[in-house]
PDB file of C-alpha atoms in Angstrom:
ATOM      1  CA  MET A 186     -39.758 -12.551  18.870  1.00  0.00           C
ATOM      2  CA  LEU A 187     -42.470 -10.289  20.138  1.00  0.00           C
ATOM      3  CA  LEU A 188     -42.152  -6.707  21.261  1.00  0.00           C
ATOM      4  CA  ARG A 189     -45.231  -4.988  22.650  1.00  0.00           C
ATOM      5  CA  LEU A 190     -46.124  -1.711  20.989  1.00  0.00           C
ATOM      6  CA  SER A 191     -47.940   0.989  22.893  1.00  0.00           C
ATOM      7  CA  LEU A 192     -47.892   3.859  20.523  1.00  0.00           C
ATOM      8  CA  LEU A 193     -49.874   5.983  18.150  1.00  0.00           C
ATOM      9  CA  LEU A 194     -47.370   7.956  16.123  1.00  0.00           C
ATOM     10  CA  THR A 195     -48.471  11.099  14.330  1.00  0.00           C
ATOM     11  CA  THR A 196     -45.953  13.318  12.649  1.00  0.00           C
ATOM     12  CA  SER A 197     -45.608  15.851   9.904  1.00  0.00           C
ATOM     13  CA  HIS A 198     -41.875  15.185   9.663  1.00  0.00           C
ATOM     14  CA  ARG A 199     -40.685  15.248   6.058  1.00  0.00           C
ATOM     15  CA  GLY A 200     -44.137  14.932   4.561  1.00  0.00           C
ATOM     16  CA  LEU A 201     -45.321  12.098   6.786  1.00  0.00           C
ATOM     17  CA  THR A 202     -48.466  13.976   7.735  1.00  0.00           C
ATOM     18  CA  ASN A 203     -50.521  12.043  10.290  1.00  0.00           C
ATOM     19  CA  ALA A 204     -48.599   8.878   9.536  1.00  0.00           C
ATOM     20  CA  TYR A 205     -50.354   6.098  11.410  1.00  0.00           C
ATOM     21  CA  ILE A 206     -48.669   3.142  13.066  1.00  0.00           C
ATOM     22  CA  TYR A 207     -51.029   0.592  14.594  1.00  0.00           C
ATOM     23  CA  PRO A 208     -51.353   1.318  18.343  1.00  0.00           C
ATOM     24  CA  GLY A 209     -51.184  -1.168  21.185  1.00  0.00           C
ATOM     25  CA  GLU A 210     -50.300  -4.122  19.021  1.00  0.00           C
ATOM     26  CA  TYR A 211     -47.212  -6.206  18.236  1.00  0.00           C
ATOM     27  CA  LEU A 212     -44.025  -5.910  16.275  1.00  0.00           C
ATOM     28  CA  TRP A 213     -41.819  -8.900  15.761  1.00  0.00           C
ATOM     29  CA  THR A 214     -38.560  -9.278  13.954  1.00  0.00           C
ATOM     30  CA  ASP A 215     -36.755 -11.882  11.914  1.00  0.00           C
ATOM     31  CA  LYS A 216     -33.413 -10.120  11.532  1.00  0.00           C
ATOM     32  CA  ALA A 217     -34.152  -7.943   8.491  1.00  0.00           C
ATOM     33  CA  ALA A 218     -37.937  -8.296   8.410  1.00  0.00           C
ATOM     34  CA  PHE A 219     -40.740  -7.170  10.679  1.00  0.00           C
ATOM     35  CA  CYS A 220     -44.516  -7.131  10.841  1.00  0.00           C
ATOM     36  CA  ILE A 221     -46.959  -4.881  12.610  1.00  0.00           C
ATOM     37  CA  CYS A 222     -49.977  -6.937  13.549  1.00  0.00           C
ATOM     38  CA  HIS A 223     -53.399  -5.872  14.765  1.00  0.00           C
ATOM     39  CA  ARG A 224     -53.978  -8.357  17.554  1.00  0.00           C
ATOM     40  CA  ASN A 225     -57.450  -9.868  17.990  1.00  0.00           C
ATOM     41  CA  ASN A 226     -57.784 -12.452  20.740  1.00  0.00           C
ATOM     42  CA  ASP A 227     -60.970 -13.799  19.180  1.00  0.00           C
ATOM     43  CA  GLN A 228     -59.218 -14.752  15.977  1.00  0.00           C
ATOM     44  CA  PRO A 229     -56.982 -17.793  15.328  1.00  0.00           C
ATOM     45  CA  SER A 230     -53.240 -17.297  14.991  1.00  0.00           C
ATOM     46  CA  GLU A 231     -53.431 -17.995  11.251  1.00  0.00           C
ATOM     47  CA  TYR A 232     -55.753 -15.023  10.822  1.00  0.00           C
ATOM     48  CA  ILE A 233     -53.452 -12.788  12.849  1.00  0.00           C
ATOM     49  CA  GLU A 234     -50.419 -13.765  10.783  1.00  0.00           C
ATOM     50  CA  THR A 235     -52.260 -13.226   7.497  1.00  0.00           C
ATOM     51  CA  LYS A 236     -53.485  -9.859   8.720  1.00  0.00           C
ATOM     52  CA  ALA A 237     -49.951  -8.910   9.701  1.00  0.00           C
ATOM     53  CA  ARG A 238     -48.590  -9.739   6.265  1.00  0.00           C
ATOM     54  CA  GLU A 239     -51.214  -7.514   4.672  1.00  0.00           C
ATOM     55  CA  GLU A 240     -50.473  -4.640   7.023  1.00  0.00           C
ATOM     56  CA  LEU A 241     -46.741  -5.004   6.503  1.00  0.00           C
ATOM     57  CA  LYS A 242     -46.938  -3.687   2.947  1.00  0.00           C
ATOM     58  CA  ALA A 243     -48.666  -0.489   4.049  1.00  0.00           C
ATOM     59  CA  ALA A 244     -46.579   0.066   7.172  1.00  0.00           C
ATOM     60  CA  GLN A 245     -43.190  -0.745   5.694  1.00  0.00           C
ATOM     61  CA  GLY A 246     -43.437   2.004   3.114  1.00  0.00           C
ATOM     62  CA  ILE A 247     -43.833   4.588   5.863  1.00  0.00           C
ATOM     63  CA  LEU A 248     -41.056   3.186   8.007  1.00  0.00           C
ATOM     64  CA  ASP A 249     -38.637   2.804   5.097  1.00  0.00           C
ATOM     65  CA  ILE A 250     -38.633   6.569   4.486  1.00  0.00           C
ATOM     66  CA  ALA A 251     -38.838   7.601   8.136  1.00  0.00           C
ATOM     67  CA  GLU A 252     -35.959   9.673   9.450  1.00  0.00           C
ATOM     68  CA  PRO A 253     -33.842   8.278  12.309  1.00  0.00           C
ATOM     69  CA  GLU A 254     -35.584  10.647  14.738  1.00  0.00           C
ATOM     70  CA  ILE A 255     -38.931   9.027  13.929  1.00  0.00           C
ATOM     71  CA  LEU A 256     -37.560   5.514  14.249  1.00  0.00           C
ATOM     72  CA  LEU A 257     -36.004   6.469  17.565  1.00  0.00           C
ATOM     73  CA  GLU A 258     -39.341   7.757  18.840  1.00  0.00           C
ATOM     74  CA  ILE A 259     -40.902   4.419  17.934  1.00  0.00           C
ATOM     75  CA  ALA A 260     -38.134   2.558  19.722  1.00  0.00           C
ATOM     76  CA  ILE A 261     -38.297   4.639  22.905  1.00  0.00           C
ATOM     77  CA  CYS A 262     -42.062   4.133  23.062  1.00  0.00           C
ATOM     78  CA  ASN A 263     -41.394   0.400  23.070  1.00  0.00           C
ATOM     79  CA  VAL A 264     -39.110   0.422  26.099  1.00  0.00           C
ATOM     80  CA  GLU A 265     -41.468  -0.733  28.829  1.00  0.00           C
ATOM     81  CA  ASP A 266     -41.191  -0.051  32.534  1.00  0.00           C
ATOM     82  CA  LYS A 267     -41.231  -3.765  33.223  1.00  0.00           C
ATOM     83  CA  SER A 268     -40.313  -6.817  31.215  1.00  0.00           C
ATOM     84  CA  TYR A 269     -42.824  -9.645  31.007  1.00  0.00           C
ATOM     85  CA  GLY A 270     -41.122 -11.628  28.289  1.00  0.00           C
ATOM     86  CA  GLY A 271     -37.642 -12.819  27.507  1.00  0.00           C
ATOM     87  CA  TYR A 272     -34.507 -10.877  28.247  1.00  0.00           C
ATOM     88  CA  PRO A 273     -32.990  -8.991  26.556  1.00  0.00           C
ATOM     89  CA  GLY A 274     -35.837  -6.949  25.123  1.00  0.00           C
ATOM     90  CA  GLY A 275     -36.597  -3.340  24.226  1.00  0.00           C
ATOM     91  CA  PRO A 276     -33.650  -1.784  22.383  1.00  0.00           C
ATOM     92  CA  TRP A 277     -32.042  -5.149  21.683  1.00  0.00           C
ATOM     93  CA  LEU A 278     -35.025  -6.306  19.629  1.00  0.00           C
ATOM     94  CA  PHE A 279     -35.309  -2.941  17.904  1.00  0.00           C
ATOM     95  CA  ALA A 280     -31.663  -3.167  16.859  1.00  0.00           C
ATOM     96  CA  ARG A 281     -32.255  -6.550  15.208  1.00  0.00           C
ATOM     97  CA  VAL A 282     -34.838  -5.352  12.687  1.00  0.00           C
ATOM     98  CA  CYS A 283     -32.366  -4.220  10.022  1.00  0.00           C
ATOM     99  CA  ARG A 284     -29.084  -2.377   9.603  1.00  0.00           C
ATOM    100  CA  LYS A 285     -30.768   1.015   9.556  1.00  0.00           C
ATOM    101  CA  TRP A 286     -32.612   0.370  12.813  1.00  0.00           C
ATOM    102  CA  LYS A 287     -29.457  -1.031  14.391  1.00  0.00           C
ATOM    103  CA  ALA A 288     -27.568   2.124  13.469  1.00  0.00           C
ATOM    104  CA  VAL A 289     -30.321   4.225  15.034  1.00  0.00           C
ATOM    105  CA  ALA A 290     -30.240   2.133  18.201  1.00  0.00           C
ATOM    106  CA  LEU A 291     -26.472   2.270  18.583  1.00  0.00           C
ATOM    107  CA  SER A 292     -26.392   6.030  18.047  1.00  0.00           C
ATOM    108  CA  SER A 293     -28.963   6.771  20.755  1.00  0.00           C
ATOM    109  CA  LYS A 294     -27.858   6.659  24.384  1.00  0.00           C
ATOM    110  CA  ALA A 295     -31.380   7.463  25.596  1.00  0.00           C
ATOM    111  CA  LEU A 296     -32.727   4.233  24.122  1.00  0.00           C
ATOM    112  CA  TRP A 297     -30.544   2.176  26.464  1.00  0.00           C
ATOM    113  CA  SER A 298     -31.327   4.138  29.626  1.00  0.00           C
ATOM    114  CA  THR A 299     -34.127   1.870  30.902  1.00  0.00           C
ATOM    115  CA  VAL A 300     -32.590  -1.107  32.698  1.00  0.00           C
ATOM    116  CA  ILE A 301     -34.846  -4.097  33.396  1.00  0.00           C
ATOM    117  CA  LEU A 302     -33.789  -7.221  35.268  1.00  0.00           C
ATOM    118  CA  ASN A 303     -36.427  -9.790  36.157  1.00  0.00           C
ATOM    119  CA  ASN A 304     -35.999 -12.766  38.462  1.00  0.00           C
ATOM    120  CA  THR A 305     -36.686 -15.023  35.456  1.00  0.00           C
ATOM    121  CA  PHE A 306     -33.246 -14.152  34.147  1.00  0.00           C
ATOM    122  CA  LEU A 307     -31.492 -14.644  37.495  1.00  0.00           C
ATOM    123  CA  SER A 308     -32.681 -18.140  38.344  1.00  0.00           C
ATOM    124  CA  SER A 309     -29.435 -19.949  37.522  1.00  0.00           C
ATOM    125  CA  LEU A 310     -25.719 -19.223  37.456  1.00  0.00           C
ATOM    126  CA  ASN A 311     -25.586 -19.490  33.673  1.00  0.00           C
ATOM    127  CA  LEU A 312     -28.467 -17.038  33.226  1.00  0.00           C
ATOM    128  CA  ARG A 313     -26.950 -14.622  35.729  1.00  0.00           C
ATOM    129  CA  LYS A 314     -23.663 -14.637  33.833  1.00  0.00           C
ATOM    130  CA  LYS A 315     -25.461 -13.827  30.594  1.00  0.00           C
ATOM    131  CA  ALA A 316     -27.575 -11.165  32.303  1.00  0.00           C
ATOM    132  CA  GLN A 317     -24.484  -9.451  33.662  1.00  0.00           C
ATOM    133  CA  VAL A 318     -22.878  -9.289  30.218  1.00  0.00           C
ATOM    134  CA  VAL A 319     -26.027  -7.734  28.760  1.00  0.00           C
ATOM    135  CA  LEU A 320     -26.362  -5.362  31.715  1.00  0.00           C
ATOM    136  CA  LEU A 321     -22.814  -4.056  31.448  1.00  0.00           C
ATOM    137  CA  GLU A 322     -23.154  -3.538  27.702  1.00  0.00           C
ATOM    138  CA  GLN A 323     -26.428  -1.677  28.165  1.00  0.00           C
ATOM    139  CA  LEU A 324     -24.915   0.558  30.845  1.00  0.00           C
ATOM    140  CA  ARG A 325     -22.029   1.282  28.490  1.00  0.00           C
ATOM    141  CA  ARG A 326     -24.328   2.125  25.596  1.00  0.00           C
ATOM    142  CA  SER A 327     -26.427   4.437  27.771  1.00  0.00           C
ATOM    143  CA  GLY A 328     -23.396   6.675  28.273  1.00  0.00           C
ATOM    144  CA  SER A 329     -24.093   9.262  30.956  1.00  0.00           C
ATOM    145  CA  MET A 330     -27.879   9.328  30.478  1.00  0.00           C
ATOM    146  CA  PRO A 331     -30.141   9.273  33.569  1.00  0.00           C
ATOM    147  CA  LEU A 332     -31.319   5.723  34.240  1.00  0.00           C
ATOM    148  CA  ARG A 333     -34.708   4.177  34.917  1.00  0.00           C
ATOM    149  CA  ILE A 334     -34.055   1.007  36.900  1.00  0.00           C
ATOM    150  CA  TYR A 335     -36.434  -1.912  37.453  1.00  0.00           C
ATOM    151  CA  LEU A 336     -35.064  -4.876  39.422  1.00  0.00           C
ATOM    152  CA  ASN A 337     -37.149  -7.853  40.490  1.00  0.00           C
ATOM    153  CA  PHE A 338     -35.043 -10.049  42.765  1.00  0.00           C
ATOM    154  CA  GLU A 339     -37.983 -11.924  44.258  1.00  0.00           C
ATOM    155  CA  ASP A 340     -36.955 -15.515  45.103  1.00  0.00           C
ATOM    156  CA  VAL A 341     -33.452 -14.843  43.777  1.00  0.00           C
ATOM    157  CA  SER A 342     -30.683 -16.547  45.739  1.00  0.00           C
ATOM    158  CA  TYR A 343     -28.131 -14.495  47.646  1.00  0.00           C
ATOM    159  CA  SER A 344     -25.030 -15.532  45.694  1.00  0.00           C
ATOM    160  CA  LYS A 345     -21.795 -13.960  44.492  1.00  0.00           C
ATOM    161  CA  SER A 346     -23.049 -13.792  40.917  1.00  0.00           C
ATOM    162  CA  THR A 347     -26.273 -12.106  42.035  1.00  0.00           C
ATOM    163  CA  MET A 348     -24.390  -9.593  44.143  1.00  0.00           C
ATOM    164  CA  ARG A 349     -22.091  -8.743  41.249  1.00  0.00           C
ATOM    165  CA  ILE A 350     -25.138  -7.822  39.174  1.00  0.00           C
ATOM    166  CA  LEU A 351     -26.616  -5.726  41.973  1.00  0.00           C
ATOM    167  CA  THR A 352     -23.256  -4.039  42.513  1.00  0.00           C
ATOM    168  CA  ASP A 353     -23.043  -3.101  38.825  1.00  0.00           C
ATOM    169  CA  VAL A 354     -26.428  -1.389  39.109  1.00  0.00           C
ATOM    170  CA  VAL A 355     -25.764   0.278  42.456  1.00  0.00           C
ATOM    171  CA  LEU A 356     -22.455   1.720  41.268  1.00  0.00           C
ATOM    172  CA  GLN A 357     -24.557   3.753  38.819  1.00  0.00           C
ATOM    173  CA  ALA A 358     -26.723   5.197  41.631  1.00  0.00           C
ATOM    174  CA  PHE A 359     -25.581   8.719  40.769  1.00  0.00           C
ATOM    175  CA  ARG A 360     -27.434   8.254  37.451  1.00  0.00           C
ATOM    176  CA  TRP A 361     -30.683   6.830  38.840  1.00  0.00           C
ATOM    177  CA  LYS A 362     -33.723   8.887  37.929  1.00  0.00           C
ATOM    178  CA  SER A 363     -36.235   6.242  38.969  1.00  0.00           C
ATOM    179  CA  PHE A 364     -35.605   3.081  40.930  1.00  0.00           C
ATOM    180  CA  GLU A 365     -37.986   0.149  41.447  1.00  0.00           C
ATOM    181  CA  PHE A 366     -36.701  -2.743  43.519  1.00  0.00           C
ATOM    182  CA  HIS A 367     -38.482  -5.932  44.630  1.00  0.00           C
ATOM    183  CA  ALA A 368     -36.261  -8.096  46.815  1.00  0.00           C
ATOM    184  CA  SER A 369     -35.730  -9.736  50.193  1.00  0.00           C
ATOM    185  CA  VAL A 370     -34.551  -7.535  53.040  1.00  0.00           C
ATOM    186  CA  MET A 371     -30.934  -8.737  52.857  1.00  0.00           C
ATOM    187  CA  PHE A 372     -30.557  -7.186  49.406  1.00  0.00           C
ATOM    188  CA  PHE A 373     -31.684  -3.821  50.803  1.00  0.00           C
ATOM    189  CA  HIS A 374     -28.982  -3.983  53.478  1.00  0.00           C
ATOM    190  CA  TYR A 375     -26.353  -4.802  50.876  1.00  0.00           C
ATOM    191  CA  MET A 376     -27.549  -2.005  48.604  1.00  0.00           C
ATOM    192  CA  TYR A 377     -27.233   0.594  51.359  1.00  0.00           C
ATOM    193  CA  LEU A 378     -23.562  -0.256  51.876  1.00  0.00           C
ATOM    194  CA  LYS A 379     -22.917   0.590  48.210  1.00  0.00           C
ATOM    195  CA  VAL A 380     -25.186   3.589  47.585  1.00  0.00           C
ATOM    196  CA  GLU A 381     -23.566   5.912  50.160  1.00  0.00           C
ATOM    197  CA  HIS A 382     -26.231   8.590  49.703  1.00  0.00           C
ATOM    198  CA  CYS A 383     -25.102   9.220  46.122  1.00  0.00           C
ATOM    199  CA  LEU A 384     -28.522   9.933  44.592  1.00  0.00           C
ATOM    200  CA  PRO A 385     -28.301  13.451  43.125  1.00  0.00           C
ATOM    201  CA  ILE A 386     -30.994  13.112  40.423  1.00  0.00           C
ATOM    202  CA  LEU A 387     -33.286  10.429  41.863  1.00  0.00           C
ATOM    203  CA  GLU A 388     -36.950  11.437  41.521  1.00  0.00           C
ATOM    204  CA  GLN A 389     -38.955   8.253  42.027  1.00  0.00           C
ATOM    205  CA  ILE A 390     -38.677   5.060  44.080  1.00  0.00           C
ATOM    206  CA  ASN A 391     -40.925   2.015  44.325  1.00  0.00           C
ATOM    207  CA  LEU A 392     -39.621  -0.490  46.869  1.00  0.00           C
ATOM    208  CA  ARG A 393     -41.073  -3.812  47.991  1.00  0.00           C
ATOM    209  CA  ILE A 394     -39.685  -6.370  50.415  1.00  0.00           C
ATOM    210  CA  THR A 395     -40.651  -9.819  49.186  1.00  0.00           C
ATOM    211  CA  ASP A 396     -39.972 -11.838  52.339  1.00  0.00           C
ATOM    212  CA  THR A 397     -40.925 -11.454  56.016  1.00  0.00           C
ATOM    213  CA  GLY A 398     -37.920  -9.278  56.826  1.00  0.00           C
ATOM    214  CA  THR A 399     -38.354  -5.731  58.073  1.00  0.00           C
ATOM    215  CA  LEU A 400     -36.459  -2.465  58.043  1.00  0.00           C
ATOM    216  CA  SER A 401     -36.269  -0.187  61.061  1.00  0.00           C
ATOM    217  CA  LYS A 402     -34.742   3.084  62.231  1.00  0.00           C
ATOM    218  CA  ASN A 403     -31.902   1.088  63.746  1.00  0.00           C
ATOM    219  CA  ASP A 404     -30.802  -0.109  60.312  1.00  0.00           C
ATOM    220  CA  GLY A 405     -28.283   1.776  58.226  1.00  0.00           C
ATOM    221  CA  THR A 406     -30.800   1.530  55.416  1.00  0.00           C
ATOM    222  CA  TYR A 407     -33.007   4.074  57.225  1.00  0.00           C
ATOM    223  CA  LEU A 408     -30.920   6.968  55.906  1.00  0.00           C
ATOM    224  CA  MET A 409     -30.522   5.619  52.380  1.00  0.00           C
ATOM    225  CA  PHE A 410     -32.795   8.194  50.726  1.00  0.00           C
ATOM    226  CA  SER A 411     -32.510  11.044  53.227  1.00  0.00           C
ATOM    227  CA  GLU A 412     -30.162  13.026  50.984  1.00  0.00           C
ATOM    228  CA  ALA A 413     -31.976  12.707  47.658  1.00  0.00           C
ATOM    229  CA  PRO A 414     -32.590  16.366  46.757  1.00  0.00           C
ATOM    230  CA  HIS A 415     -35.011  15.699  43.892  1.00  0.00           C
ATOM    231  CA  LEU A 416     -36.966  12.755  45.287  1.00  0.00           C
ATOM    232  CA  CYS A 417     -40.683  13.500  44.912  1.00  0.00           C
ATOM    233  CA  ASP A 418     -42.494  10.193  44.275  1.00  0.00           C
ATOM    234  CA  VAL A 419     -42.344   7.321  46.787  1.00  0.00           C
ATOM    235  CA  GLU A 420     -44.227   4.027  46.992  1.00  0.00           C
ATOM    236  CA  LEU A 421     -43.333   1.476  49.663  1.00  0.00           C
ATOM    237  CA  ASP A 422     -44.356  -2.045  50.597  1.00  0.00           C
ATOM    238  CA  THR A 423     -41.690  -3.007  53.109  1.00  0.00           C
ATOM    239  CA  ASN A 424     -43.379  -4.640  56.144  1.00  0.00           C
ATOM    240  CA  SER A 425     -42.405  -1.521  58.109  1.00  0.00           C
ATOM    241  CA  SER A 426     -44.387   1.553  59.071  1.00  0.00           C
ATOM    242  CA  ASP A 427     -41.414   3.905  58.831  1.00  0.00           C
ATOM    243  CA  PRO A 428     -38.584   2.172  56.939  1.00  0.00           C
ATOM    244  CA  PHE A 429     -36.762   5.230  55.594  1.00  0.00           C
ATOM    245  CA  ASP A 430     -35.915   8.780  56.561  1.00  0.00           C
ATOM    246  CA  LEU A 431     -37.559  10.587  53.659  1.00  0.00           C
ATOM    247  CA  PRO A 432     -37.568  14.282  52.675  1.00  0.00           C
ATOM    248  CA  PHE A 433     -41.339  14.587  53.192  1.00  0.00           C
ATOM    249  CA  PRO A 434     -41.631  18.365  52.542  1.00  0.00           C
ATOM    250  CA  GLN A 435     -40.557  17.867  48.931  1.00  0.00           C
ATOM    251  CA  LEU A 436     -42.647  14.754  48.190  1.00  0.00           C
ATOM    252  CA  THR A 437     -45.628  15.143  45.860  1.00  0.00           C
ATOM    253  CA  ARG A 438     -46.703  11.501  46.158  1.00  0.00           C
ATOM    254  CA  TYR A 439     -46.206   9.091  49.042  1.00  0.00           C
ATOM    255  CA  ILE A 440     -47.836   5.687  49.494  1.00  0.00           C
ATOM    256  CA  ASN A 441     -46.960   3.248  52.251  1.00  0.00           C
ATOM    257  CA  HIS A 442     -48.902   0.017  51.820  1.00  0.00           C
ATOM    258  CA  PHE A 443     -48.024  -1.029  55.353  1.00  0.00           C
ATOM    259  CA  ASN A 444     -49.708   1.964  56.951  1.00  0.00           C
ATOM    260  CA  ARG A 445     -52.369   3.424  54.691  1.00  0.00           C
ATOM    261  CA  ASP A 446     -53.286   6.141  57.190  1.00  0.00           C
ATOM    262  CA  LYS A 447     -49.885   7.637  56.515  1.00  0.00           C
ATOM    263  CA  SER A 448     -50.403   7.827  52.738  1.00  0.00           C
ATOM    264  CA  HIS A 449     -50.481  11.207  51.043  1.00  0.00           C
ATOM    265  CA  SER A 450     -51.050  12.215  47.451  1.00  0.00           C
TER     266      SER A 450
END
């Protein structure tokens, strides 16, 4: 399995002065083994694998003596805002490297606080059932940590199993710190009925309607974010010029792709 790395780790922790982990490359696991590979698109896969094996010897020595805090920093840097590969990813892959890494993962609530659900994993009833199990376990492991939520429901059917997943996420609205949601308009209406203005720590939203539906001031959804005391960053693409009652005086960034003349930054 592949897990994208986007990190350059430097630390003086316990003698690891300027320890260097290859940035922007790949880490993959085979239960108790891993490789850090310098990716070169101009080279054949055989070269990449050979290069990885060579780099493993140098990198593994550093990681074997790294304290849990250092391993956790590596893991958190690998939790992406969006998932482009298979689900589950992020902390689940990190926990599979070895027993030590698994212990680090299970002891850190922050590592599980980024929740990613792509439409790829919601395309069938069987996948949705599996996704819900993983989602509930991740929410449990994240404890009471603030959540970063990314949901892509584009082309996802409006079904009971889908709504159960959305409900599980929405019931944690009081923990949302950032919320990105791509979905048809009917999902927005359903979400409003569950949120009930319970967004005490929400700071960022990125919302996109993926069908031809629109939101208006006559919808209950209009007031969904009106009582978010810490909301400061808003990006909208909703087929509506004024889809939500927003606390504009406190916003530091506002982009409405429907009406660019109304954008502020």
